[in-house]
Short mmCIF file of C-alpha atoms in Angstrom, two decimals:
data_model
loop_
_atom_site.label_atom_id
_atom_site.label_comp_id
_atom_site.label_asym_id
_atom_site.label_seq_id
_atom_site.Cartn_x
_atom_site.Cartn_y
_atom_site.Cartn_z
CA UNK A 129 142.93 -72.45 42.25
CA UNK A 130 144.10 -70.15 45.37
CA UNK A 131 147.45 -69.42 45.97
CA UNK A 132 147.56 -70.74 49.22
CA UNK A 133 146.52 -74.11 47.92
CA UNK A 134 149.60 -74.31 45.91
CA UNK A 135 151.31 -73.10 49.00
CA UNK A 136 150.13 -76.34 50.75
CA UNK A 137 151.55 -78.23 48.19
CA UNK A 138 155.20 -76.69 48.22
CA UNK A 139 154.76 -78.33 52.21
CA UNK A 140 153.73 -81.54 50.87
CA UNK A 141 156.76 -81.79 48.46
CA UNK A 142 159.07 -80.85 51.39
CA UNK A 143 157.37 -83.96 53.01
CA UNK A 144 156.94 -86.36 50.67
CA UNK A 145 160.63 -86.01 49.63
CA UNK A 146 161.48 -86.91 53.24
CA UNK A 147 159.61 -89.98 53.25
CA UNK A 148 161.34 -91.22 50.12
CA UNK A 149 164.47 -89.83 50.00
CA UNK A 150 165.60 -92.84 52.27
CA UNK A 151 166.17 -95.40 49.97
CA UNK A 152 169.27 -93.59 48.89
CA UNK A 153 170.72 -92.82 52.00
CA UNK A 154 170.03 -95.72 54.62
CA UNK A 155 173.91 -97.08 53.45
CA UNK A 156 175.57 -93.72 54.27
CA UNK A 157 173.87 -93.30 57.39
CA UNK A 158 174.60 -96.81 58.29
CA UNK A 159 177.92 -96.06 57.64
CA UNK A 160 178.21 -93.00 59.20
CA UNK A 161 176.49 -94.05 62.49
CA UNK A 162 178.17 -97.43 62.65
CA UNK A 163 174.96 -99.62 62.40
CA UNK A 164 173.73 -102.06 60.12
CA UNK A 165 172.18 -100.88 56.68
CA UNK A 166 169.03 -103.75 58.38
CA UNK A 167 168.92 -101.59 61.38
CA UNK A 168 168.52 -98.18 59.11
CA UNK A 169 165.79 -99.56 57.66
CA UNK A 170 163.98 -99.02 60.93
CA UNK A 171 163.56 -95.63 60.17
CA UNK A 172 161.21 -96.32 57.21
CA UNK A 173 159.41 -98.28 59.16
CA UNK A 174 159.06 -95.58 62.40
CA UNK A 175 158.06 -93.08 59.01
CA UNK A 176 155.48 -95.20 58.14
CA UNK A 177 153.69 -95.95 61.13
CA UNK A 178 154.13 -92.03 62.50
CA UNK A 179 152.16 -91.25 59.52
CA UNK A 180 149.34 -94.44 60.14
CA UNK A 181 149.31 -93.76 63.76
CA UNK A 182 149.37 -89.83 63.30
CA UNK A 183 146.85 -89.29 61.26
CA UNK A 184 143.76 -89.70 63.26
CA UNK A 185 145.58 -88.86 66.81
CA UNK A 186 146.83 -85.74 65.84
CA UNK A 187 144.02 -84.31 63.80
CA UNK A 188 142.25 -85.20 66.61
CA UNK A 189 144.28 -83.51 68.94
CA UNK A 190 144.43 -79.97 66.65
CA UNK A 191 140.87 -80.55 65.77
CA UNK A 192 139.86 -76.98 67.47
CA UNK A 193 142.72 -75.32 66.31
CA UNK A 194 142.76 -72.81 63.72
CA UNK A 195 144.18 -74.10 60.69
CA UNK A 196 146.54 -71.74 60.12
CA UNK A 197 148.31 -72.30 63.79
CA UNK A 198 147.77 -76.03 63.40
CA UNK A 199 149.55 -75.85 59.78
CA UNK A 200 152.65 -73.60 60.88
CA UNK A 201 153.20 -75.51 63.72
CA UNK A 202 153.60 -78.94 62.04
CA UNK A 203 155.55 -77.98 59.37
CA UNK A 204 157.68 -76.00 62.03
CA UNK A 205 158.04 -78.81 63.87
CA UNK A 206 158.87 -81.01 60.77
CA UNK A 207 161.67 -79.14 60.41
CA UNK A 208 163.03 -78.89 63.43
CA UNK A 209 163.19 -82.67 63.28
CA UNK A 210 164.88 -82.87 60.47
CA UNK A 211 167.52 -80.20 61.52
CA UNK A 212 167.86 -82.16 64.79
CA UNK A 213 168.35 -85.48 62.83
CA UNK A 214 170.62 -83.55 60.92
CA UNK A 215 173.22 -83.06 63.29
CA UNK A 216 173.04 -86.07 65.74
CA UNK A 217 175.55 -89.09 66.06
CA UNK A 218 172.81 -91.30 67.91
CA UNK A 219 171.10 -93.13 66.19
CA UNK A 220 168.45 -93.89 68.44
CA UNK A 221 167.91 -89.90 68.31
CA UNK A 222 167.63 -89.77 64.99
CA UNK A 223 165.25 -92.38 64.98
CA UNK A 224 163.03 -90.22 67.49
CA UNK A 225 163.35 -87.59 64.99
CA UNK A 226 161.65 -89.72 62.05
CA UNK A 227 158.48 -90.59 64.08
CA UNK A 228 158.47 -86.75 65.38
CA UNK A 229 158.60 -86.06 61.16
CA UNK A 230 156.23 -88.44 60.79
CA UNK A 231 153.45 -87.29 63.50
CA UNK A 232 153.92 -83.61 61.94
CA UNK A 233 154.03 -84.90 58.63
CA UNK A 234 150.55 -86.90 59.58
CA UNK A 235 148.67 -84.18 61.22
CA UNK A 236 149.60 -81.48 58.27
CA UNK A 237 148.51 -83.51 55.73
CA UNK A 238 145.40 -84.56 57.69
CA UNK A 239 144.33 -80.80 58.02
CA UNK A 240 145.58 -79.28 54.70
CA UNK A 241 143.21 -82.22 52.94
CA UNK A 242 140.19 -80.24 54.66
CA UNK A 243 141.59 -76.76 54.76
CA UNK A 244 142.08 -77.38 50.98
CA UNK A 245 138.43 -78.54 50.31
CA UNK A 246 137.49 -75.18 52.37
CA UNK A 247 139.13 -73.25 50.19
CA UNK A 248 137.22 -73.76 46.72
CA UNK A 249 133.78 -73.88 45.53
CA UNK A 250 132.14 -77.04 45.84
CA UNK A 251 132.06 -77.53 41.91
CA UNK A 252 136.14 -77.65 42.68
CA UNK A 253 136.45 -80.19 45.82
CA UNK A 254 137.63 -82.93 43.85
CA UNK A 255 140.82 -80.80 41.90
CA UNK A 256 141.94 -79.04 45.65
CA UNK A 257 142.99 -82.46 46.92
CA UNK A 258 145.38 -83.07 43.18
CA UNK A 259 146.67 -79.93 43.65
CA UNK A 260 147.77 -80.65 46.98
CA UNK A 261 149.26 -84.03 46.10
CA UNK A 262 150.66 -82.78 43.19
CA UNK A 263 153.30 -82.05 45.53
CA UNK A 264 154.08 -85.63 46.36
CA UNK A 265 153.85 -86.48 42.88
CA UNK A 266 156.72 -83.83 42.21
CA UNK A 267 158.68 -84.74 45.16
CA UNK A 268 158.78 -88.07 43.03
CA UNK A 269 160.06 -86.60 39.74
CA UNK A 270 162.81 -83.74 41.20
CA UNK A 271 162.58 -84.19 45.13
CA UNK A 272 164.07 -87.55 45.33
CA UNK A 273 166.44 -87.78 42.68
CA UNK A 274 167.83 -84.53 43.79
CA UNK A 275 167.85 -85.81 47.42
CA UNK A 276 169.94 -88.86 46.05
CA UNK A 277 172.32 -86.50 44.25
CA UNK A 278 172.82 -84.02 47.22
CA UNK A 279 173.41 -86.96 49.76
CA UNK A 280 176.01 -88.51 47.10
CA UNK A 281 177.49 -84.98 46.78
CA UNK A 282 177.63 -83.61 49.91
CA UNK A 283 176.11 -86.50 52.26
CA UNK A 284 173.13 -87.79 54.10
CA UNK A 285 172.95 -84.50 56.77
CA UNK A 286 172.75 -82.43 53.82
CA UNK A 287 169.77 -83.70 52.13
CA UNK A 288 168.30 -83.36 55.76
CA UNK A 289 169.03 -79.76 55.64
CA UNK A 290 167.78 -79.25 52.55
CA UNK A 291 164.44 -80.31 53.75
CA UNK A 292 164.38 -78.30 56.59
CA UNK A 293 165.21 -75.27 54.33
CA UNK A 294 162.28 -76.15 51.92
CA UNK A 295 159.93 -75.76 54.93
CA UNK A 296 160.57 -72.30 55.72
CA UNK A 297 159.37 -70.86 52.62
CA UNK A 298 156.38 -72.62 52.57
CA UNK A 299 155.19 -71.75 56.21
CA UNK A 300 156.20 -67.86 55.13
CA UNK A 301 153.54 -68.88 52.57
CA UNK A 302 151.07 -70.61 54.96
CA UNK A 303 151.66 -67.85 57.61
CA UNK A 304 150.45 -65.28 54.51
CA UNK A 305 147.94 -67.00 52.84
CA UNK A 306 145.77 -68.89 54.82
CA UNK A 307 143.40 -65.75 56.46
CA UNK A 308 143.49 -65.96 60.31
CA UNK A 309 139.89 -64.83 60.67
CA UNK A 310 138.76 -67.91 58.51
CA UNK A 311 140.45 -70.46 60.36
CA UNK A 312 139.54 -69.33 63.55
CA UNK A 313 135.87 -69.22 62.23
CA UNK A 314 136.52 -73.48 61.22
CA UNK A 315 138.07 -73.88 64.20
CA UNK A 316 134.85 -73.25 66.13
CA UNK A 317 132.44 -74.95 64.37
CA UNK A 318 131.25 -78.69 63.37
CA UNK A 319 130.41 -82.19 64.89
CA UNK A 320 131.42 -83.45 68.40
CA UNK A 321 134.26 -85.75 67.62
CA UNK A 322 132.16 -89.01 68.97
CA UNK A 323 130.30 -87.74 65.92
CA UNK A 324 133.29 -87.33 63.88
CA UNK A 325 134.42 -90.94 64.64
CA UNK A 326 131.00 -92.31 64.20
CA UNK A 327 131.81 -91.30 60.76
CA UNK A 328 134.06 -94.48 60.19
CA UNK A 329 131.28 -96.73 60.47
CA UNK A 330 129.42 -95.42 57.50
CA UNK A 331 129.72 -98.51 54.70
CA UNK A 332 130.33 -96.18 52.22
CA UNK A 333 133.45 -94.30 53.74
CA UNK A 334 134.56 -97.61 55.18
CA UNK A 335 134.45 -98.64 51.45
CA UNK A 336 136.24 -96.39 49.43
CA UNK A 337 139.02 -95.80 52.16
CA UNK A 338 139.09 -99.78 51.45
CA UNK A 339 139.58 -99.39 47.95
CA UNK A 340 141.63 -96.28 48.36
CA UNK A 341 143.96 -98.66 50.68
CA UNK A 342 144.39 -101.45 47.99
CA UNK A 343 145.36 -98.83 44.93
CA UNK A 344 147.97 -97.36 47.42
CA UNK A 345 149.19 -100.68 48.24
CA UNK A 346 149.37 -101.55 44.53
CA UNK A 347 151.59 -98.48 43.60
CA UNK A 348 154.29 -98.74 46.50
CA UNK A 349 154.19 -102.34 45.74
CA UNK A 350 155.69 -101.79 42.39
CA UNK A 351 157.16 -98.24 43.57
CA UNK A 352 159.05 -99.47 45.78
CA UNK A 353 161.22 -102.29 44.04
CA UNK A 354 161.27 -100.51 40.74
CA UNK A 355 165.37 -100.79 41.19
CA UNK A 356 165.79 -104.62 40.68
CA UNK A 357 163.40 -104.72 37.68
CA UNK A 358 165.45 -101.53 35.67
CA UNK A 359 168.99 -103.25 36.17
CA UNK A 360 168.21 -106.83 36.58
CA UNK A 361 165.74 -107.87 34.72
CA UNK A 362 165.84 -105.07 31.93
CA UNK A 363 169.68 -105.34 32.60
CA UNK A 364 170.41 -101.08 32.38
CA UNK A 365 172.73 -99.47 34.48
CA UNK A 366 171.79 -97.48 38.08
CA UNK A 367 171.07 -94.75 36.57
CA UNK A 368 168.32 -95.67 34.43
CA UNK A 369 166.60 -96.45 38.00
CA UNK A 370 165.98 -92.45 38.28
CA UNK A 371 164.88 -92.34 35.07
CA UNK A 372 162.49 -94.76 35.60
CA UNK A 373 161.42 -93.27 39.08
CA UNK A 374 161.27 -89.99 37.24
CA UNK A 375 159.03 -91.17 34.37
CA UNK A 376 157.07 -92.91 37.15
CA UNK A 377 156.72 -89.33 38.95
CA UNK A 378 155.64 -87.59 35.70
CA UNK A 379 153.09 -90.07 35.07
CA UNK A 380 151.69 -89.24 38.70
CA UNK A 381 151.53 -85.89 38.35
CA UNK A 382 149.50 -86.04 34.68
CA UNK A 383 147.59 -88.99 36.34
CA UNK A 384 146.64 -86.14 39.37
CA UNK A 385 145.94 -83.24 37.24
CA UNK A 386 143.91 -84.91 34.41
CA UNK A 387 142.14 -86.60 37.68
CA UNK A 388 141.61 -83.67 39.51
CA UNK A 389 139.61 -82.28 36.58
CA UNK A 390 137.81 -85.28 36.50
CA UNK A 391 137.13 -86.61 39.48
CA UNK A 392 134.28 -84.04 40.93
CA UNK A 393 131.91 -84.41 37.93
CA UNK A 394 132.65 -87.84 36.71
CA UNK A 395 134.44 -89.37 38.94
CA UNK A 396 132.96 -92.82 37.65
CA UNK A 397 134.75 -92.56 34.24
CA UNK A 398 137.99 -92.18 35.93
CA UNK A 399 136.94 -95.32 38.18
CA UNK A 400 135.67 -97.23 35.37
CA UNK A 401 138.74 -96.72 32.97
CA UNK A 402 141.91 -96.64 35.12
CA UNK A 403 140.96 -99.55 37.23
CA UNK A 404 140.92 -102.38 34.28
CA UNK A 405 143.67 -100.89 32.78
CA UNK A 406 145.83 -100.72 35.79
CA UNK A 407 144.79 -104.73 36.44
CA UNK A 408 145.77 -105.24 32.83
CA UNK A 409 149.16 -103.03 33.08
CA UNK A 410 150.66 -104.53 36.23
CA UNK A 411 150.82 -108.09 34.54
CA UNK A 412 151.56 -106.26 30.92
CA UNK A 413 154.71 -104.29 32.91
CA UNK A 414 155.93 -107.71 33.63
CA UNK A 415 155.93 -109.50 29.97
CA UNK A 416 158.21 -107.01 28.14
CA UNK A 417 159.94 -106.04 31.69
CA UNK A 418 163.49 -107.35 29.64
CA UNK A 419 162.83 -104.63 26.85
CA UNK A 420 164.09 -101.30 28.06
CA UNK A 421 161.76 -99.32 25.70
CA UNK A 422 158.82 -100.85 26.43
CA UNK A 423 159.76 -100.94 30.15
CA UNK A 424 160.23 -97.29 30.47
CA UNK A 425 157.14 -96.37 28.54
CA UNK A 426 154.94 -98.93 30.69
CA UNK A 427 156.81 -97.59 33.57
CA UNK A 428 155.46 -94.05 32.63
CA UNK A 429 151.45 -95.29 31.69
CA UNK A 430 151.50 -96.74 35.28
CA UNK A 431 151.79 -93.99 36.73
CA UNK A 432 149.52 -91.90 34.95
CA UNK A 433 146.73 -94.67 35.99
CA UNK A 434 148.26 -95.16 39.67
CA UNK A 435 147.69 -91.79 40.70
CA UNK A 436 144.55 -90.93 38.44
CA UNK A 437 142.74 -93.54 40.05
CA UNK A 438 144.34 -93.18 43.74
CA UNK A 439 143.81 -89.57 43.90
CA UNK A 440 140.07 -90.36 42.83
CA UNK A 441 139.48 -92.80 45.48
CA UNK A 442 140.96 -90.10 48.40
CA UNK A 443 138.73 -87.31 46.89
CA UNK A 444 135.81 -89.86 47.45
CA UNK A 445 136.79 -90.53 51.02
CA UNK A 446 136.64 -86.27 51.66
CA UNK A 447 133.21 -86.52 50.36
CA UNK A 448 131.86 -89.90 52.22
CA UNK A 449 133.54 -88.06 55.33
CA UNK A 450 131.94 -84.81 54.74
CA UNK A 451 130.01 -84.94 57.86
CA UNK A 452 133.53 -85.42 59.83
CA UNK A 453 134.76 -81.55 59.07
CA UNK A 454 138.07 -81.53 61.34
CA UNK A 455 138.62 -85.49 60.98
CA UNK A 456 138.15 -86.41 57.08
CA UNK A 457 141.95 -85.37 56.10
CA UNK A 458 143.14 -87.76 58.51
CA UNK A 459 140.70 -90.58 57.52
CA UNK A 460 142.14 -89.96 54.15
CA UNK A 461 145.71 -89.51 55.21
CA UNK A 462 145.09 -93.15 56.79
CA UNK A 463 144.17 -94.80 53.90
CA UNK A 464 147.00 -93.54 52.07
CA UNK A 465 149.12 -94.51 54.16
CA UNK A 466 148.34 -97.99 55.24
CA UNK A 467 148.36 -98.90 51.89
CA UNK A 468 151.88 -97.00 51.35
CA UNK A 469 153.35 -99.92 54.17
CA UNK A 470 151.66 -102.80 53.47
CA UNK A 471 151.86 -102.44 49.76
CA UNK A 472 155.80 -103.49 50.16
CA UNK A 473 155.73 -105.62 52.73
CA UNK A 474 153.20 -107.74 50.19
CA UNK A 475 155.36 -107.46 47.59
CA UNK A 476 158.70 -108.47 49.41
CA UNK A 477 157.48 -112.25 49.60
CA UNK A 478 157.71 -112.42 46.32
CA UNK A 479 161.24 -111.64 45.91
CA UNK A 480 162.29 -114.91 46.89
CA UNK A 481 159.54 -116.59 44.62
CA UNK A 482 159.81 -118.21 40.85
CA UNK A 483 158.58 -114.87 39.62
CA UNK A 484 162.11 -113.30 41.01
CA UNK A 485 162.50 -109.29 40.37
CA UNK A 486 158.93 -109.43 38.14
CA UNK A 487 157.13 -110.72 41.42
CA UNK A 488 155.92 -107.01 43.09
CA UNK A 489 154.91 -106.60 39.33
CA UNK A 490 152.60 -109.40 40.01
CA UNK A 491 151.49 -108.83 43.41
CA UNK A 492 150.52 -105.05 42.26
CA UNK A 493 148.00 -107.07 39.66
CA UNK A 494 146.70 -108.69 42.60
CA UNK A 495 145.72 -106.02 45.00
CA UNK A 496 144.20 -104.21 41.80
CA UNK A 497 142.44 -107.20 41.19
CA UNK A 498 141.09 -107.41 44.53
CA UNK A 499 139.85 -103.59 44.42
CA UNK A 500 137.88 -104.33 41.56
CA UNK A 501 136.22 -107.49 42.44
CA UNK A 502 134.78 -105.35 45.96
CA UNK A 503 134.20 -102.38 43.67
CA UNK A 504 132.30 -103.68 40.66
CA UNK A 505 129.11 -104.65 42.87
CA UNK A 506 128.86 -101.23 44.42
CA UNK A 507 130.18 -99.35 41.53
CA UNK A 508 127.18 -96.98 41.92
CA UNK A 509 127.58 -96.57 45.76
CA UNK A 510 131.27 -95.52 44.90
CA UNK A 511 129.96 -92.37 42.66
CA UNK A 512 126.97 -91.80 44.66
CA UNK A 513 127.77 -88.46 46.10
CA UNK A 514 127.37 -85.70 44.13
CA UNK A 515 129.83 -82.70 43.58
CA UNK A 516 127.65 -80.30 45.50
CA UNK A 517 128.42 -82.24 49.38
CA UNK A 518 130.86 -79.92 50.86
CA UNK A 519 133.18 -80.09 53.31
CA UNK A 520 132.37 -77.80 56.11
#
């Protein structure tokens, strides 16, 4: 793999620590801003749907752009916003400053998923995307633990600086290895983008973007109210809950790489075996959710299978959209995404139901479930496209 692919991902870990590092800070910024912790919760929200909205409108916008400009800017301007939010007292400004994030966050990732298919062979499409996630996979495992530690430490504005300082080296990186002649050459060429758009009402992008969507939803289902499970139910202490989100985050990160490997030759064996055993392991997670053990080791086989089969799905969505050159990432970056916020919001009404703590548990079965039962009749449709469709 290039170096500036890795490079790409160092940006994505900057990011995707950002969009998760809340969780732990929304009481000291409440605090510290004199709002309600409800109110801070806003700003995962305004994350959420920057990066929905984003997506399309800004890869849109930066379509004829050369990918190099287009990939400095955003990350320049993510962290700008996060050095503004750093240092404000308003809250409504630092609210601004998360959908700014957000946009930039949107439109990088939307054009570093293409520039990172244009940068291997086409036997290699399907392991440039894992590398590239990778980095939100490790923003899982050291990003937002460390966040938590450095915002206990030293506060919430710190953490913010700290991801503004993890951008700079990786636009130095982006400013030295992405070639200037090549993106200029990208930015000149492909589809009109009534063409590009025209693109979404293919069945088969439509779906595994679907299907992409669901498996997202799935994981920040159970992702996301991992906490209650680890100290309630399994009855350990709060700090088990970042082992548990790190064992989570190694999981994802072995379930991207073996993937990655995977997913451009065979990508129907990685289909075939990580979707039943995800719709058996969200249920399983839930039976022995009392023994720590088991729990943690469950905990760790999730994500392994989350990720393996997510990152699959988004590889297939580069390939459906292969006819959509400057538009695919963000197509992608959508489907991510959406899933990322509804996932939760599924899984909240269940907190209140008989199934208590164990009910995201459930409701990540269900959504699996539901991907399977649309996938099974068009399991060959799924895998149809071979290895050797490029992205232009």
């Amino acid at each position: 793999m290039p170096l500036p692919l890795y490079l790409l991902a160092v940006a994505v870990f900057a990011m995707s620590t950002s969009e998760f590092m809340l969780a732990g800070l929304l009481p000291d910024i409440a605090s510290d801003l004199d709002v309600s912790v409800g109110t801070t919760g806003a700003l995962t929200s305004a994350f959420a749907i920057g990066m929905i909205v984003g997506a399309p409108l800004v890869a849109a916008l930066a379509r004829n752009w050369p990918r190099r400009s287009s990939l400095l800017g955003f990350i320049l301007a993510f962290a700008a916003a996060h050095a503004v939010g750093s240092i404000t007292t308003s809250f409504p400004l630092l609210f601004a400053t998360r959908v700014v994030a957000a946009l930039a966050n949107a439109g990088f990732l939307a054009v570093a998923l293409t520039a990172a298919a244009a940068l291997v062979s086409p036997d290699k499409k399907g392991r440039a995307p894992a590398v590239l996630l990778s980095g939100t996979t490790v923003a899982t495992i050291a990003g937002v633990p460390g966040g938590s530690v450095l915002g206990a430490l030293l506060g919430w504005r710190a953490t913010f600086w700290a991801v503004a300082a993890l951008c700079l080296p990786a636009a130095l990186g982006i400013l030295q290895g992405i070639p200037a002649e090549h993106v200029k050459e990208q930015a000149t060429r492909g589809p009109a983008l009534r063409a590009e758009l025209a693109q979404l009402a293919m069945p088969r992008l439509i779906l595994v973007m679907l299907l992409g969507t669901l498996v997202n939803a799935a994981t920040f289902a159970r992702f996301t109210f991992l906490a209650p499970v680890v100290t309630g139910t399994a009855g350990l202490s709060e700090l088990w809950v970042s082992i548990a989100l790190v064992l989570f985050g190694i999981g994802s990160f072995v379930g991207v790489t073996v993937a990655g490997r995977l997913s451009d030759k065979n990508p129907g064996a990685v289909i075939a075996v990580s979707g039943p055993l995800l719709l058996i392991g969200w249920p399983a997670l839930a039976v022995p959710a009392d023994e720590p053990v088991a729990l943690l080791a469950l905990v760790f086989v999730q994500g392994v299978l989350s990720f393996a089969l997510g990152s699959t799905l988004i590889t297939r969505v580069l390939y459906e959209a292969a006819g959509a050159s400057t538009m695919a990432g963000s197509y992608a970056t959508a489907a991510l995404n959406v899933g990322a916020s509804v996932g939760p919001l599924i899984a909240a009404t269940t907190l209140n139901s008989g199934a208590g703590n164990l009910g995201p548990l459930w409701s990540s079965g269900f959504l699996i479930a539901i991907a399977l039962l649309i996938a099974f009749p068009f399991r060959a449709v799924i895998t149809a496209c071979s290895s050797t469709e490029v992205l232009q």
